[in-house]
Amino acid sequence: MVNPSETREGAEEIAVAALGFVAADPALLGRFLSITGIEPEAIRLAAREPGFLAGVLQFIIAHEPTLIAFAQTAGIDPASVAEAMRNLPQGDDRYEAST
């Protein structure tokens, strides 16, 4: 059985779930928008950009309590979030290439 985080499609599903998790929490959404500089009405447009989904996972990973809460909600191992990030464009853990 293939771990969903090991394929690009599975990684995208995890990242979309993470975006939904962030969007459902006003405090997290506010922090995400503040850190990224994205305006709320521009999220859909930004989501089409290469690296956006990896950036969502980077945001989740950067704060351990958020990572744990998301992983529990999604029913996945927290380590698979980082694995999923690495399977997305610009999700290779290199700050310069990922921002």
Short mmCIF file of N, CA, C and O in Angstrom, two decimals:
data_model
loop_
_atom_site.label_atom_id
_atom_site.label_comp_id
_atom_site.label_asym_id
_atom_site.label_seq_id
_atom_site.Cartn_x
_atom_site.Cartn_y
_atom_site.Cartn_z
N MET A 1 0.84 -1.18 0.00
CA MET A 1 0.00 0.00 0.00
C MET A 1 0.89 1.25 0.00
O MET A 1 1.82 1.36 0.77
N VAL A 2 0.59 2.19 -0.88
CA VAL A 2 1.37 3.42 -0.99
C VAL A 2 0.87 4.44 0.02
O VAL A 2 -0.34 4.66 0.15
N ASN A 3 1.80 5.05 0.72
CA ASN A 3 1.48 6.12 1.64
C ASN A 3 1.07 7.34 0.80
O ASN A 3 1.79 7.72 -0.10
N PRO A 4 -0.07 7.97 1.07
CA PRO A 4 -0.51 9.10 0.26
C PRO A 4 0.52 10.22 0.16
O PRO A 4 0.58 10.91 -0.85
N SER A 5 1.33 10.39 1.18
CA SER A 5 2.30 11.48 1.15
C SER A 5 3.46 11.19 0.21
O SER A 5 4.26 12.07 -0.07
N GLU A 6 3.56 9.95 -0.30
CA GLU A 6 4.66 9.57 -1.17
C GLU A 6 4.41 9.90 -2.63
O GLU A 6 5.31 9.79 -3.45
N THR A 7 3.19 10.29 -3.00
CA THR A 7 2.89 10.64 -4.38
C THR A 7 2.52 12.12 -4.44
O THR A 7 2.07 12.70 -3.44
N ARG A 8 2.71 12.71 -5.59
CA ARG A 8 2.35 14.11 -5.72
C ARG A 8 0.85 14.31 -5.50
O ARG A 8 0.43 15.26 -4.83
N GLU A 9 0.04 13.42 -6.05
CA GLU A 9 -1.41 13.55 -5.89
C GLU A 9 -1.81 13.44 -4.42
O GLU A 9 -2.63 14.21 -3.93
N GLY A 10 -1.23 12.49 -3.73
CA GLY A 10 -1.51 12.34 -2.30
C GLY A 10 -1.02 13.53 -1.50
O GLY A 10 -1.69 13.99 -0.57
N ALA A 11 0.15 14.03 -1.89
CA ALA A 11 0.70 15.21 -1.21
C ALA A 11 -0.21 16.42 -1.42
O ALA A 11 -0.43 17.21 -0.50
N GLU A 12 -0.74 16.55 -2.63
CA GLU A 12 -1.66 17.66 -2.90
C GLU A 12 -2.93 17.53 -2.06
O GLU A 12 -3.44 18.53 -1.54
N GLU A 13 -3.43 16.31 -1.90
CA GLU A 13 -4.61 16.09 -1.07
C GLU A 13 -4.35 16.48 0.38
O GLU A 13 -5.20 17.10 1.03
N ILE A 14 -3.18 16.13 0.88
CA ILE A 14 -2.82 16.50 2.26
C ILE A 14 -2.72 18.02 2.38
O ILE A 14 -3.22 18.62 3.34
N ALA A 15 -2.11 18.66 1.39
CA ALA A 15 -1.95 20.12 1.43
C ALA A 15 -3.29 20.83 1.34
O ALA A 15 -3.52 21.83 2.03
N VAL A 16 -4.19 20.34 0.51
CA VAL A 16 -5.52 20.94 0.41
C VAL A 16 -6.28 20.76 1.73
O VAL A 16 -6.94 21.69 2.21
N ALA A 17 -6.13 19.60 2.35
CA ALA A 17 -6.75 19.39 3.67
C ALA A 17 -6.15 20.35 4.69
O ALA A 17 -6.86 20.89 5.55
N ALA A 18 -4.84 20.57 4.59
CA ALA A 18 -4.18 21.51 5.52
C ALA A 18 -4.69 22.93 5.30
O ALA A 18 -4.91 23.66 6.27
N LEU A 19 -4.89 23.31 4.06
CA LEU A 19 -5.43 24.64 3.78
C LEU A 19 -6.83 24.78 4.36
O LEU A 19 -7.16 25.79 4.96
N GLY A 20 -7.64 23.74 4.23
CA GLY A 20 -8.97 23.75 4.83
C GLY A 20 -8.90 23.85 6.34
O GLY A 20 -9.70 24.56 6.97
N PHE A 21 -7.95 23.15 6.93
CA PHE A 21 -7.74 23.20 8.39
C PHE A 21 -7.39 24.62 8.82
O PHE A 21 -7.95 25.14 9.79
N VAL A 22 -6.50 25.26 8.09
CA VAL A 22 -6.10 26.63 8.41
C VAL A 22 -7.28 27.57 8.22
O VAL A 22 -7.56 28.42 9.08
N ALA A 23 -7.99 27.43 7.11
CA ALA A 23 -9.11 28.33 6.80
C ALA A 23 -10.24 28.22 7.82
O ALA A 23 -10.96 29.19 8.04
N ALA A 24 -10.38 27.05 8.44
CA ALA A 24 -11.47 26.84 9.40
C ALA A 24 -11.19 27.45 10.76
O ALA A 24 -12.08 27.55 11.60
N ASP A 25 -9.97 27.89 10.99
CA ASP A 25 -9.59 28.46 12.29
C ASP A 25 -9.21 29.93 12.08
O ASP A 25 -8.16 30.22 11.51
N PRO A 26 -10.04 30.87 12.53
CA PRO A 26 -9.76 32.29 12.29
C PRO A 26 -8.38 32.74 12.78
O PRO A 26 -7.72 33.54 12.11
N ALA A 27 -7.92 32.22 13.90
CA ALA A 27 -6.60 32.61 14.41
C ALA A 27 -5.50 32.10 13.50
O ALA A 27 -4.56 32.83 13.17
N LEU A 28 -5.59 30.84 13.09
CA LEU A 28 -4.59 30.28 12.18
C LEU A 28 -4.63 30.99 10.83
O LEU A 28 -3.58 31.30 10.26
N LEU A 29 -5.81 31.23 10.32
CA LEU A 29 -5.93 31.90 9.03
C LEU A 29 -5.32 33.30 9.09
O LEU A 29 -4.58 33.69 8.18
N GLY A 30 -5.60 34.01 10.15
CA GLY A 30 -5.01 35.34 10.31
C GLY A 30 -3.49 35.30 10.34
O GLY A 30 -2.82 36.13 9.71
N ARG A 31 -2.95 34.33 11.05
CA ARG A 31 -1.49 34.18 11.13
C ARG A 31 -0.92 33.81 9.77
O ARG A 31 0.09 34.34 9.33
N PHE A 32 -1.58 32.88 9.06
CA PHE A 32 -1.13 32.46 7.73
C PHE A 32 -1.13 33.65 6.77
O PHE A 32 -0.15 33.88 6.06
N LEU A 33 -2.20 34.43 6.76
CA LEU A 33 -2.28 35.58 5.88
C LEU A 33 -1.23 36.63 6.23
O LEU A 33 -0.61 37.22 5.35
N SER A 34 -1.01 36.82 7.51
CA SER A 34 -0.01 37.78 7.95
C SER A 34 1.39 37.37 7.53
O SER A 34 2.17 38.18 7.03
N ILE A 35 1.72 36.11 7.74
CA ILE A 35 3.06 35.61 7.41
C ILE A 35 3.29 35.61 5.91
O ILE A 35 4.37 35.98 5.44
N THR A 36 2.29 35.20 5.14
CA THR A 36 2.47 35.09 3.69
C THR A 36 2.27 36.41 2.97
O THR A 36 2.75 36.58 1.84
N GLY A 37 1.53 37.33 3.58
CA GLY A 37 1.24 38.59 2.92
C GLY A 37 0.11 38.48 1.89
O GLY A 37 -0.15 39.41 1.15
N ILE A 38 -0.56 37.33 1.86
CA ILE A 38 -1.65 37.13 0.92
C ILE A 38 -2.92 37.76 1.49
O ILE A 38 -3.22 37.60 2.67
N GLU A 39 -3.64 38.46 0.65
CA GLU A 39 -4.93 39.01 1.05
C GLU A 39 -5.98 37.90 0.99
O GLU A 39 -5.88 37.02 0.13
N PRO A 40 -6.97 37.92 1.88
CA PRO A 40 -7.96 36.84 1.89
C PRO A 40 -8.60 36.58 0.52
O PRO A 40 -8.80 35.44 0.12
N GLU A 41 -8.90 37.65 -0.20
CA GLU A 41 -9.57 37.48 -1.49
C GLU A 41 -8.62 36.97 -2.58
O GLU A 41 -9.05 36.58 -3.66
N ALA A 42 -7.33 36.91 -2.29
CA ALA A 42 -6.35 36.45 -3.28
C ALA A 42 -5.91 35.01 -3.08
O ALA A 42 -5.07 34.50 -3.82
N ILE A 43 -6.47 34.32 -2.09
CA ILE A 43 -6.03 32.95 -1.80
C ILE A 43 -6.26 32.03 -3.00
O ILE A 43 -5.40 31.24 -3.36
N ARG A 44 -7.42 32.12 -3.63
CA ARG A 44 -7.70 31.23 -4.77
C ARG A 44 -6.70 31.46 -5.89
O ARG A 44 -6.23 30.51 -6.51
N LEU A 45 -6.37 32.68 -6.17
CA LEU A 45 -5.39 32.99 -7.21
C LEU A 45 -4.01 32.48 -6.78
O LEU A 45 -3.28 31.86 -7.56
N ALA A 46 -3.63 32.73 -5.53
CA ALA A 46 -2.33 32.29 -5.03
C ALA A 46 -2.20 30.78 -5.05
O ALA A 46 -1.12 30.24 -5.29
N ALA A 47 -3.31 30.08 -4.82
CA ALA A 47 -3.28 28.62 -4.77
C ALA A 47 -2.89 28.00 -6.10
O ALA A 47 -2.45 26.85 -6.14
N ARG A 48 -2.98 28.75 -7.16
CA ARG A 48 -2.58 28.25 -8.49
C ARG A 48 -1.09 28.36 -8.73
O ARG A 48 -0.58 27.81 -9.71
N GLU A 49 -0.40 29.08 -7.89
CA GLU A 49 1.03 29.30 -8.07
C GLU A 49 1.84 28.10 -7.60
O GLU A 49 1.52 27.49 -6.57
N PRO A 50 2.91 27.77 -8.35
CA PRO A 50 3.79 26.68 -7.89
C PRO A 50 4.35 27.03 -6.51
O PRO A 50 4.72 28.17 -6.26
N GLY A 51 4.37 26.09 -5.67
CA GLY A 51 4.92 26.31 -4.33
C GLY A 51 3.90 26.69 -3.28
O GLY A 51 4.20 26.63 -2.09
N PHE A 52 2.69 27.08 -3.68
CA PHE A 52 1.71 27.50 -2.69
C PHE A 52 1.35 26.37 -1.74
O PHE A 52 1.34 26.55 -0.52
N LEU A 53 1.04 25.20 -2.30
CA LEU A 53 0.64 24.08 -1.43
C LEU A 53 1.79 23.65 -0.52
O LEU A 53 1.57 23.35 0.66
N ALA A 54 3.01 23.67 -1.03
CA ALA A 54 4.16 23.36 -0.18
C ALA A 54 4.27 24.41 0.93
O ALA A 54 4.58 24.09 2.07
N GLY A 55 3.98 25.66 0.59
CA GLY A 55 4.02 26.73 1.58
C GLY A 55 2.99 26.54 2.68
O GLY A 55 3.25 26.85 3.85
N VAL A 56 1.82 26.03 2.32
CA VAL A 56 0.80 25.73 3.33
C VAL A 56 1.33 24.68 4.31
O VAL A 56 1.22 24.82 5.53
N LEU A 57 1.96 23.64 3.76
CA LEU A 57 2.51 22.59 4.64
C LEU A 57 3.69 23.12 5.45
O LEU A 57 3.86 22.74 6.61
N GLN A 58 4.49 24.00 4.87
CA GLN A 58 5.59 24.61 5.64
C GLN A 58 5.04 25.40 6.82
O GLN A 58 5.59 25.36 7.91
N PHE A 59 3.94 26.09 6.59
CA PHE A 59 3.28 26.84 7.66
C PHE A 59 2.83 25.89 8.77
O PHE A 59 3.05 26.16 9.96
N ILE A 60 2.21 24.80 8.39
CA ILE A 60 1.74 23.81 9.38
C ILE A 60 2.92 23.23 10.16
O ILE A 60 2.87 23.12 11.39
N ILE A 61 3.97 22.87 9.47
CA ILE A 61 5.13 22.22 10.08
C ILE A 61 5.89 23.17 11.02
O ILE A 61 6.46 22.73 12.02
N ALA A 62 5.85 24.45 10.73
CA ALA A 62 6.64 25.42 11.49
C ALA A 62 6.18 25.57 12.94
O ALA A 62 6.92 26.09 13.77
N HIS A 63 4.98 25.12 13.25
CA HIS A 63 4.44 25.27 14.61
C HIS A 63 3.95 23.89 15.07
O HIS A 63 2.90 23.41 14.62
N GLU A 64 4.72 23.26 15.94
CA GLU A 64 4.44 21.88 16.32
C GLU A 64 3.01 21.65 16.83
O GLU A 64 2.38 20.67 16.42
N PRO A 65 2.46 22.52 17.68
CA PRO A 65 1.07 22.28 18.11
C PRO A 65 0.09 22.28 16.93
O PRO A 65 -0.86 21.50 16.91
N THR A 66 0.34 23.14 15.95
CA THR A 66 -0.52 23.16 14.76
C THR A 66 -0.33 21.89 13.95
O THR A 66 -1.31 21.29 13.47
N LEU A 67 0.90 21.45 13.81
CA LEU A 67 1.20 20.20 13.10
C LEU A 67 0.48 19.03 13.74
O LEU A 67 -0.18 18.23 13.07
N ILE A 68 0.60 18.92 15.05
CA ILE A 68 -0.03 17.81 15.77
C ILE A 68 -1.56 17.87 15.62
O ILE A 68 -2.21 16.86 15.36
N ALA A 69 -2.12 19.06 15.78
CA ALA A 69 -3.58 19.20 15.66
C ALA A 69 -4.06 18.85 14.26
O ALA A 69 -5.07 18.15 14.09
N PHE A 70 -3.34 19.33 13.24
CA PHE A 70 -3.73 18.99 11.87
C PHE A 70 -3.62 17.50 11.62
O PHE A 70 -4.53 16.89 11.06
N ALA A 71 -2.51 16.90 12.02
CA ALA A 71 -2.31 15.46 11.79
C ALA A 71 -3.41 14.65 12.47
O ALA A 71 -3.93 13.69 11.87
N GLN A 72 -3.78 15.03 13.68
CA GLN A 72 -4.86 14.32 14.37
C GLN A 72 -6.18 14.48 13.63
O GLN A 72 -6.92 13.51 13.46
N THR A 73 -6.47 15.68 13.20
CA THR A 73 -7.71 15.94 12.47
C THR A 73 -7.76 15.17 11.16
O THR A 73 -8.79 14.62 10.79
N ALA A 74 -6.61 15.12 10.46
CA ALA A 74 -6.54 14.45 9.17
C ALA A 74 -6.37 12.93 9.30
O ALA A 74 -6.47 12.21 8.32
N GLY A 75 -6.05 12.47 10.51
CA GLY A 75 -5.85 11.04 10.73
C GLY A 75 -4.57 10.52 10.08
O GLY A 75 -4.54 9.40 9.57
N ILE A 76 -3.53 11.36 10.11
CA ILE A 76 -2.25 10.97 9.50
C ILE A 76 -1.12 11.16 10.51
O ILE A 76 -1.27 11.87 11.50
N ASP A 77 -0.01 10.53 10.23
CA ASP A 77 1.19 10.68 11.05
C ASP A 77 1.78 12.06 10.77
O ASP A 77 1.90 12.47 9.61
N PRO A 78 2.16 12.81 11.80
CA PRO A 78 2.76 14.13 11.58
C PRO A 78 3.96 14.09 10.63
O PRO A 78 4.16 15.03 9.85
N ALA A 79 4.73 13.03 10.64
CA ALA A 79 5.89 12.94 9.75
C ALA A 79 5.47 12.91 8.29
O ALA A 79 6.23 13.35 7.41
N SER A 80 4.28 12.43 8.00
CA SER A 80 3.84 12.38 6.61
C SER A 80 3.55 13.76 6.05
O SER A 80 3.54 13.95 4.84
N VAL A 81 3.36 14.75 6.91
CA VAL A 81 3.14 16.12 6.44
C VAL A 81 4.42 16.64 5.80
O VAL A 81 4.40 17.22 4.71
N ALA A 82 5.54 16.42 6.45
CA ALA A 82 6.83 16.85 5.89
C ALA A 82 7.14 16.06 4.62
O ALA A 82 7.67 16.60 3.65
N GLU A 83 6.82 14.78 4.62
CA GLU A 83 7.04 13.96 3.44
C GLU A 83 6.20 14.47 2.27
O GLU A 83 6.67 14.58 1.14
N ALA A 84 4.95 14.82 2.55
CA ALA A 84 4.08 15.36 1.51
C ALA A 84 4.65 16.68 0.98
O ALA A 84 4.68 16.90 -0.23
N MET A 85 5.14 17.53 1.87
CA MET A 85 5.70 18.81 1.46
C MET A 85 6.84 18.59 0.46
O MET A 85 6.93 19.28 -0.55
N ARG A 86 7.70 17.61 0.72
CA ARG A 86 8.84 17.35 -0.16
C ARG A 86 8.42 16.81 -1.52
O ARG A 86 9.19 16.84 -2.46
N ASN A 87 7.19 16.33 -1.63
CA ASN A 87 6.69 15.81 -2.91
C ASN A 87 5.90 16.85 -3.70
O ASN A 87 5.25 16.50 -4.68
N LEU A 88 5.96 18.09 -3.26
CA LEU A 88 5.28 19.18 -3.95
C LEU A 88 6.31 20.14 -4.54
O LEU A 88 7.43 20.25 -4.03
N PRO A 89 5.95 20.86 -5.61
CA PRO A 89 6.88 21.85 -6.17
C PRO A 89 7.33 22.84 -5.10
O PRO A 89 6.51 23.35 -4.33
N GLN A 90 8.61 23.07 -5.04
CA GLN A 90 9.27 23.99 -4.11
C GLN A 90 9.11 23.58 -2.66
O GLN A 90 9.26 24.40 -1.77
N GLY A 91 8.89 22.33 -2.40
CA GLY A 91 8.74 21.85 -1.04
C GLY A 91 9.94 21.05 -0.58
O GLY A 91 9.79 20.11 0.17
N ASP A 92 11.11 21.46 -1.02
CA ASP A 92 12.31 20.66 -0.78
C ASP A 92 13.12 21.07 0.44
O ASP A 92 14.29 20.75 0.54
N ASP A 93 12.52 21.78 1.37
CA ASP A 93 13.18 22.18 2.62
C ASP A 93 14.26 23.25 2.44
O ASP A 93 14.92 23.60 3.40
N ARG A 94 14.46 23.74 1.23
CA ARG A 94 15.46 24.79 1.04
C ARG A 94 14.74 26.13 1.09
O ARG A 94 13.94 26.45 0.23
N TYR A 95 15.04 26.94 2.09
CA TYR A 95 14.34 28.21 2.30
C TYR A 95 14.38 29.08 1.06
O TYR A 95 13.38 29.61 0.61
N GLU A 96 15.54 29.24 0.44
CA GLU A 96 15.69 30.11 -0.70
C GLU A 96 14.80 29.67 -1.87
O GLU A 96 14.24 30.48 -2.58
N ALA A 97 14.69 28.37 -2.09
CA ALA A 97 13.90 27.87 -3.22
C ALA A 97 12.42 27.77 -2.87
O ALA A 97 11.60 27.69 -3.76
N SER A 98 12.09 27.76 -1.62
CA SER A 98 10.72 27.53 -1.20
C SER A 98 9.93 28.80 -0.95
O SER A 98 8.74 28.74 -0.72
N THR A 99 10.58 29.92 -0.93
CA THR A 99 9.84 31.15 -0.66
C THR A 99 9.70 32.00 -1.88
O THR A 99 10.27 31.80 -2.88
#
